[in-house]
Short mmCIF file of C-alpha atoms and ligand atoms in Angstrom, two decimals:
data_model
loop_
_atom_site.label_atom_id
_atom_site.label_comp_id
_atom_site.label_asym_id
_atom_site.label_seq_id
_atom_site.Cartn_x
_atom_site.Cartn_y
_atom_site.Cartn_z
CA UNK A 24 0.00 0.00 0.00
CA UNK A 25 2.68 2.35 0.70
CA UNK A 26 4.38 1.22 -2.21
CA UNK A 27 1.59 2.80 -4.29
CA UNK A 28 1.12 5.51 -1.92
CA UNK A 29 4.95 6.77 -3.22
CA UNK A 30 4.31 5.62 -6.95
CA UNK A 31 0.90 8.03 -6.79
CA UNK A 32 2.60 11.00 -5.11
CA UNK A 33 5.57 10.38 -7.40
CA UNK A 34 3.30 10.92 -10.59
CA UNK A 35 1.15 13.60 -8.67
CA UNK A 36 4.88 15.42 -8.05
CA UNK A 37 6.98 14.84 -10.61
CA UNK A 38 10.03 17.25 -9.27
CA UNK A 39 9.75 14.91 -6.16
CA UNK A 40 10.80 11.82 -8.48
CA UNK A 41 13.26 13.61 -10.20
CA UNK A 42 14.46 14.65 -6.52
CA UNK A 43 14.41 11.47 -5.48
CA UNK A 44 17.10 10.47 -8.16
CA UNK A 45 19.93 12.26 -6.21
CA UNK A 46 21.47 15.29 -6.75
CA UNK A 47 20.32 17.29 -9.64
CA UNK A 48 21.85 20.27 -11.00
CA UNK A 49 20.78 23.70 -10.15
CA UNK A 50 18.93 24.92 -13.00
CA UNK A 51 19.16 28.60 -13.90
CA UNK A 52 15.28 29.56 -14.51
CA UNK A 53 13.18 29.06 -17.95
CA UNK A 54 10.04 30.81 -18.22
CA UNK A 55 8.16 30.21 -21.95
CA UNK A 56 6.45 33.02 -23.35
CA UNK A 57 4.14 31.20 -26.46
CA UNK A 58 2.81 34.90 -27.33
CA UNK A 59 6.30 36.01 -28.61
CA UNK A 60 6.35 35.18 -31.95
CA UNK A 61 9.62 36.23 -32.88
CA UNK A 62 11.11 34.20 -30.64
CA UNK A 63 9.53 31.21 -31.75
CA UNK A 64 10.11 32.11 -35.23
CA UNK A 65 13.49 32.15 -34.38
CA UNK A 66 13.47 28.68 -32.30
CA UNK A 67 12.05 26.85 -34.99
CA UNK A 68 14.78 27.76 -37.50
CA UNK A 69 17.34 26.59 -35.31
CA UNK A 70 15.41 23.06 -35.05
CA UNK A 71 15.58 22.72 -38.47
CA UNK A 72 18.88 23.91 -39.35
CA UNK A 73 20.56 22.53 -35.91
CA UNK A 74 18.42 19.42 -34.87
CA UNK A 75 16.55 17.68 -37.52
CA UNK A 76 19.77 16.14 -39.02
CA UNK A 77 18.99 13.80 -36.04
CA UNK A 78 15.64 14.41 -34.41
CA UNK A 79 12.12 14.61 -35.68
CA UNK A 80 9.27 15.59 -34.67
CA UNK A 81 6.48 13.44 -35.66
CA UNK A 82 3.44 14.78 -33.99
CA UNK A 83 4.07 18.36 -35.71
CA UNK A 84 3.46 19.45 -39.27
CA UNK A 85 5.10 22.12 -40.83
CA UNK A 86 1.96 23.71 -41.70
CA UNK A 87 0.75 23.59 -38.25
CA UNK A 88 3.71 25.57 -36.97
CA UNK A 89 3.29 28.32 -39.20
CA UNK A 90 -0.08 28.51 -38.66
CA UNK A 91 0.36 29.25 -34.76
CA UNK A 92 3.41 31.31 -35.27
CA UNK A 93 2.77 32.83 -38.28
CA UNK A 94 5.19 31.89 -40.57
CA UNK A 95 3.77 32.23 -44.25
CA UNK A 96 3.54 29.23 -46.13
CA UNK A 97 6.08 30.31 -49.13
CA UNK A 98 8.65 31.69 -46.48
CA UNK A 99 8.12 27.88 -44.72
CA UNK A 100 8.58 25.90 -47.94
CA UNK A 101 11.97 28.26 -48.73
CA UNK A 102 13.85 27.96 -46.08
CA UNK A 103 12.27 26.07 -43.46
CA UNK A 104 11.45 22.13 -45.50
CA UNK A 105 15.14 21.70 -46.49
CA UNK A 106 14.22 18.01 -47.96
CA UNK A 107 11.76 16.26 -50.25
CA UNK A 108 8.75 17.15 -47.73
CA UNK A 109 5.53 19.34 -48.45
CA UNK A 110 4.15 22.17 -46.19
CA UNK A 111 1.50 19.30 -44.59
CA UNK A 112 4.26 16.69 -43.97
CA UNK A 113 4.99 15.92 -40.41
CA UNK A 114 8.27 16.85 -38.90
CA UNK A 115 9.77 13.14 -39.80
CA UNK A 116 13.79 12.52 -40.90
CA UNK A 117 15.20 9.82 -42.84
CA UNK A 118 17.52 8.71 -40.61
CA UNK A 119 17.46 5.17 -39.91
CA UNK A 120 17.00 4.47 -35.92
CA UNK A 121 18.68 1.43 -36.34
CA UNK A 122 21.94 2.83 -37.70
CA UNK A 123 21.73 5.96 -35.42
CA UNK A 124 21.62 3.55 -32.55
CA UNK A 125 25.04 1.68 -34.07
CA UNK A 126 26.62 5.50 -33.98
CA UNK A 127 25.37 7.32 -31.07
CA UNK A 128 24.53 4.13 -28.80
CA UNK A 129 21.48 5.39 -28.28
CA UNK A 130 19.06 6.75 -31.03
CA UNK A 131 17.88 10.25 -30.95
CA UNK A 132 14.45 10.42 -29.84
CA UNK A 133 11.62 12.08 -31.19
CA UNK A 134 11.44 15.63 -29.45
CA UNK A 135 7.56 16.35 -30.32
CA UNK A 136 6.81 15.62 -26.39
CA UNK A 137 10.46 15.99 -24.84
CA UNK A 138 9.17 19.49 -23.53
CA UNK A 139 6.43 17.70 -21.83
CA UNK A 140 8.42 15.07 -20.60
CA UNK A 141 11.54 16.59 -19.57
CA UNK A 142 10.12 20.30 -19.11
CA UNK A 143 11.44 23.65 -20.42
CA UNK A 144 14.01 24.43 -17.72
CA UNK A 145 15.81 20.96 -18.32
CA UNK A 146 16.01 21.71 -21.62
CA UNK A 147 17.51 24.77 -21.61
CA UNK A 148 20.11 23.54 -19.06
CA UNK A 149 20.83 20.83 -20.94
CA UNK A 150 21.59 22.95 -24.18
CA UNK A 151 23.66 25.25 -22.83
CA UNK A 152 25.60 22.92 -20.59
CA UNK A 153 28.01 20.81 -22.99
CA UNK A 154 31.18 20.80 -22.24
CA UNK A 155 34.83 19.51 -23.70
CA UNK A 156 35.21 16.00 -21.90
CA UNK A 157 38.39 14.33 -23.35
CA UNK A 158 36.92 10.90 -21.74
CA UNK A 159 34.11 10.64 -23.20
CA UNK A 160 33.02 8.90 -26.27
CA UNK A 161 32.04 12.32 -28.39
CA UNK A 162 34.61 13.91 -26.59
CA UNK A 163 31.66 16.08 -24.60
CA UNK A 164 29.75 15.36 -21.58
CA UNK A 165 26.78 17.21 -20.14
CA UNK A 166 26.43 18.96 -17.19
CA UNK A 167 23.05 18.27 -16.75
CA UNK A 168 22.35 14.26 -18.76
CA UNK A 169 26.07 13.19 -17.68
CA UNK A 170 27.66 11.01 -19.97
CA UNK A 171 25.56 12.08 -22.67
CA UNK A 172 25.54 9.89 -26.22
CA UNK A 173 24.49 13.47 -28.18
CA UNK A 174 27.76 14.94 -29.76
CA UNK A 175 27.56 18.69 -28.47
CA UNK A 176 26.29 20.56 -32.26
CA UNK A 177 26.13 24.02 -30.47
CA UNK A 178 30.02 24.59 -30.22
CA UNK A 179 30.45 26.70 -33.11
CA UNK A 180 27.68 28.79 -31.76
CA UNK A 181 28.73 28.93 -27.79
CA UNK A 182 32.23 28.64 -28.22
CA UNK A 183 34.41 25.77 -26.98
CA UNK A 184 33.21 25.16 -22.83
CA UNK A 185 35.91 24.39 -20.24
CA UNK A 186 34.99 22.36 -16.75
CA UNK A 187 37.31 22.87 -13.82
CA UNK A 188 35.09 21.06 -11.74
CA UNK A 189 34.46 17.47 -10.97
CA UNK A 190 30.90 16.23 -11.39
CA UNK A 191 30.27 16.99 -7.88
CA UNK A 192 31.37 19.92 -7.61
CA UNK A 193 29.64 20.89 -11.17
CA UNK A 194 26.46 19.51 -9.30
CA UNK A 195 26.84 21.42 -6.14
CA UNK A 196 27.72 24.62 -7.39
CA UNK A 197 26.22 25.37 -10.96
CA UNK A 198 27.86 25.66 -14.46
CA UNK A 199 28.13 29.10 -14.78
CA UNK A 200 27.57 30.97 -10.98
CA UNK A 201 30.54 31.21 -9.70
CA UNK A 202 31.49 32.88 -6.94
CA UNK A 203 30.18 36.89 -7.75
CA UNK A 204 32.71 39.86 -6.40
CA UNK A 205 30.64 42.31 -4.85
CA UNK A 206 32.67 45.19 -5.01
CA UNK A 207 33.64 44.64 -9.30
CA UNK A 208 30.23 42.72 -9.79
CA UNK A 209 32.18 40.40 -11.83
CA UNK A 210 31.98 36.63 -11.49
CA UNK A 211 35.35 34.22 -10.95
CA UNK A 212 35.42 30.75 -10.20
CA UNK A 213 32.84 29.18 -12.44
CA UNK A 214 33.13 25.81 -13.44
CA UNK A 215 32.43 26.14 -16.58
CA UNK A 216 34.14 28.25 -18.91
CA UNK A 217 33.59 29.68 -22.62
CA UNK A 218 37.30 29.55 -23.99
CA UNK A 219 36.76 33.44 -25.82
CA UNK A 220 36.87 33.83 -29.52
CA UNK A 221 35.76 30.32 -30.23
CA UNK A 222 31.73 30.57 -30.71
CA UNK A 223 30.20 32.93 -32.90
CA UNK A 224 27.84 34.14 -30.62
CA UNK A 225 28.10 35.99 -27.01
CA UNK A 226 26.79 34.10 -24.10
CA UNK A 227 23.88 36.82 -23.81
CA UNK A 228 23.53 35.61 -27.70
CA UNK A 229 23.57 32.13 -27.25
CA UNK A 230 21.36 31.99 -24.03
CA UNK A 231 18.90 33.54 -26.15
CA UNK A 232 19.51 31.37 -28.57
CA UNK A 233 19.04 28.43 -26.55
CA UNK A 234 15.60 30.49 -24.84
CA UNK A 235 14.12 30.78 -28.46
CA UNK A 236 14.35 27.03 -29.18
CA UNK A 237 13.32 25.95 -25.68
CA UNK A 238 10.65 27.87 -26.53
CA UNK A 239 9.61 26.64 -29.96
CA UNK A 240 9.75 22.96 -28.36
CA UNK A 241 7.71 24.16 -25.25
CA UNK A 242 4.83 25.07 -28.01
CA UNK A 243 5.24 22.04 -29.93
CA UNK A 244 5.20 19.90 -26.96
CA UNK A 245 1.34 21.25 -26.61
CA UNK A 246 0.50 23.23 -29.68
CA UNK A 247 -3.33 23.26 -28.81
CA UNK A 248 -2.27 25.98 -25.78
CA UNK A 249 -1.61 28.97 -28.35
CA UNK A 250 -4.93 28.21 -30.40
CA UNK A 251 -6.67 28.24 -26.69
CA UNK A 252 -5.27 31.38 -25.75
CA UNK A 253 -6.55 33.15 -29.21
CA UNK A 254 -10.11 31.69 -28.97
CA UNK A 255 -10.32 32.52 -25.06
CA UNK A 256 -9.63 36.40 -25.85
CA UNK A 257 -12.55 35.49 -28.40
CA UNK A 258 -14.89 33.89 -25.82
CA UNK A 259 -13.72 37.07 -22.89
CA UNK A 260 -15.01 39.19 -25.83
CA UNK A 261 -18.18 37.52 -26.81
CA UNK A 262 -19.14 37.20 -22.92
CA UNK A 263 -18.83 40.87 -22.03
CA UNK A 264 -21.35 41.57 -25.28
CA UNK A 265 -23.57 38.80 -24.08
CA UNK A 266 -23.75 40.03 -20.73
CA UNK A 267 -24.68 43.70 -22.24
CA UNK A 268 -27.54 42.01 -24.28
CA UNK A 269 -28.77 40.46 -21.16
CA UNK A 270 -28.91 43.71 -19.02
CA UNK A 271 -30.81 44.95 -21.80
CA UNK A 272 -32.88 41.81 -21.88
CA UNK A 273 -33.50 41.96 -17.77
CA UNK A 274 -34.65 45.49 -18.27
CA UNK A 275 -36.88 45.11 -21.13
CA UNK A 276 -38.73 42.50 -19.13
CA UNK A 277 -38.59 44.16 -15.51
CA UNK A 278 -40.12 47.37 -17.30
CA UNK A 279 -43.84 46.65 -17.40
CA UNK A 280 -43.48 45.09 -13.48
CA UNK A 281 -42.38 48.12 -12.00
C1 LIG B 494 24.26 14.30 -34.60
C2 LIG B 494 22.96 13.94 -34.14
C3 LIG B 494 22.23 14.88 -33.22
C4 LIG B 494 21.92 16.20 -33.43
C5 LIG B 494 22.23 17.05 -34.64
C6 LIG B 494 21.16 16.63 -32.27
N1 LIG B 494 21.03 15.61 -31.38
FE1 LIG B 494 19.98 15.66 -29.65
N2 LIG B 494 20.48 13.72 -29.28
C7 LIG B 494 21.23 12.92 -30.11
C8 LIG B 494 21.38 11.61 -29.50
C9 LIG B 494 22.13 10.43 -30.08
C10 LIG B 494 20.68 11.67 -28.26
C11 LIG B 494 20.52 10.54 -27.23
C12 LIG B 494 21.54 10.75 -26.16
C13 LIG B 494 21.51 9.70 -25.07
O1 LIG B 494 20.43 9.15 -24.78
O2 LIG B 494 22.58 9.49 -24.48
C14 LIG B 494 20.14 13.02 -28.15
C15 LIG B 494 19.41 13.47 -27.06
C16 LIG B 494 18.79 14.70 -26.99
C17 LIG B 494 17.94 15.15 -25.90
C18 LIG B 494 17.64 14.38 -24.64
C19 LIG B 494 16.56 13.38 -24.88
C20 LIG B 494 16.18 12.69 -23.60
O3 LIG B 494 15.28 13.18 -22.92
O4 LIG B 494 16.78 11.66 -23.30
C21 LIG B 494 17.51 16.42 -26.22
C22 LIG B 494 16.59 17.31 -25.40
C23 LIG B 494 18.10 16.76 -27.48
N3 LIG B 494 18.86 15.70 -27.93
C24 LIG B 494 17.91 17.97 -28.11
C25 LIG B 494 18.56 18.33 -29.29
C26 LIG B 494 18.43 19.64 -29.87
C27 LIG B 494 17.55 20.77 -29.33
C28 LIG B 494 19.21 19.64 -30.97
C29 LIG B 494 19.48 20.80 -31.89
C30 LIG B 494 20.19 21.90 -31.33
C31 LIG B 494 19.83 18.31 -31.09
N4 LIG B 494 19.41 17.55 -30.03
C32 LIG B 494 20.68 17.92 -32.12
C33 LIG B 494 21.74 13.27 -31.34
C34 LIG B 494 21.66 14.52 -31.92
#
């Protein structure tokens, strides 16, 4: 009985199971923000270009996303569908799982429902936390999935990442905090490190980066929430008329009583 007791409060809580699995890495915050288009705009080019090599994302069609994040079809089919696929295609690859399992050890799973499984603040840990590991089988490890099979394809972007930490330590004290000087306001000490001049972006750059296409898999991984939020403004509208037509009503009727 208490057995189940755990198992229900587990799937009630899920940050207690995920607590439960030992130390977990102190997550700097994600907040989504589905009504900023741009940014999803954004996050969705950087699937395709950075992430569909590998992933796919079956329960999404490329028509779909435009249509909640407004991205004309023409604009979609020119630089968005890079292979043989049409504007109502799902978000499939051809890669075979079979031989992506034989190179990466594990296959790349399909990311339509990662944000719902894994959440947005994992995520965006998990992106920006790669880091040089010269043990490793890709040569990268992960700050937040340790011994990660995923070879790290943000490096030209970020910049090649340094860790002067053990695990522990990477665990206890963050990637990036540090220890912060109070009197220069600048931080020393962090574990990990961007090596400067190697990525093409600035950290502010890539975090923002890494926001947008947290983002774009945060809608994906429950695409119906945008379309509610239109049709609810809709439905706030269409009540505050109603209501006026009822006052009316109420005092049409309540004129011959008085
Ligand atoms: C070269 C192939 C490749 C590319 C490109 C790639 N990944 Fe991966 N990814 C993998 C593999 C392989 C795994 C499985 C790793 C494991 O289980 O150890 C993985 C795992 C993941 C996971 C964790 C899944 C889980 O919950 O276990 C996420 C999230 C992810 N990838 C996101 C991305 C994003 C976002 C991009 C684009 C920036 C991307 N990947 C690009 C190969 C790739």
């Amino acid at each position: 009985m208490k057995k189940y007791l755990i198992a229900l409060l587990m799937v009630c809580f899920p940050a207690l199971a995920i607590a439960a699995g030992g130390a977990a890495y102190p997550m700097d915050t994600f907040k989504a923000d589905l009504k900023n288009q741009e940014s999803l705009q954004r996050g969705m080019g950087l699937f395709v270009n950075r992430c569909m090599g590998c992933h796919s994302m079956e329960y999404q069609r490329f028509a779909r996303s435009g249509e909640d994040i407004g991205i004309p079809d023409d604009l979609m089919e020119e630089y968005l569908i890079l292979g043989e696929q049409g504007i109502n295609d799902q978000m499939t690859i051809s890669m075979d799982k079979d031989d992506a399992e034989g190179w990466f050890g594990a296959p790349p799973p399909d990311l339509s429902l990662e944000a719902r499984l894994r959440g947005g603040e994992w995520i965006y840990n998990y992106l920006r936390t790669f880091y040089r590991d010269d043990a490793a089988r890709f040569g990268v490890n992960n700050a937040v999935f340790a011994d990660v099979g995923m070879p790290n394809v943000l490096e030209d972007l970020q910049g090649v990442v340094v860790n002067h930490c053990t695990h522990e330590e990477l665990l206890a004290r963050g990637g990036f905090t540090g220890t912060l000087d109070p009197l220069t306001g600048t931080r020393s000490g962090q574990c990990l490190q961007v090596q400067a001049g190697t990525g093409s972006m600035t950290p502010v750059e890539f975090d923002q980066a890494m926001y947008d296409l947290t983002n774009y898999m945060t809608y994906v991984g429950e695409p119906s929430k945008l379309q509610a939020h239109r049709i609810g403004t809709y439905v706030l509208i269409f009540l505050v008329i109603f209501t006026f037509v009822a006052y009316l009503l109420k005092r049409e009727y309540w004129r011959d009583i008085h």
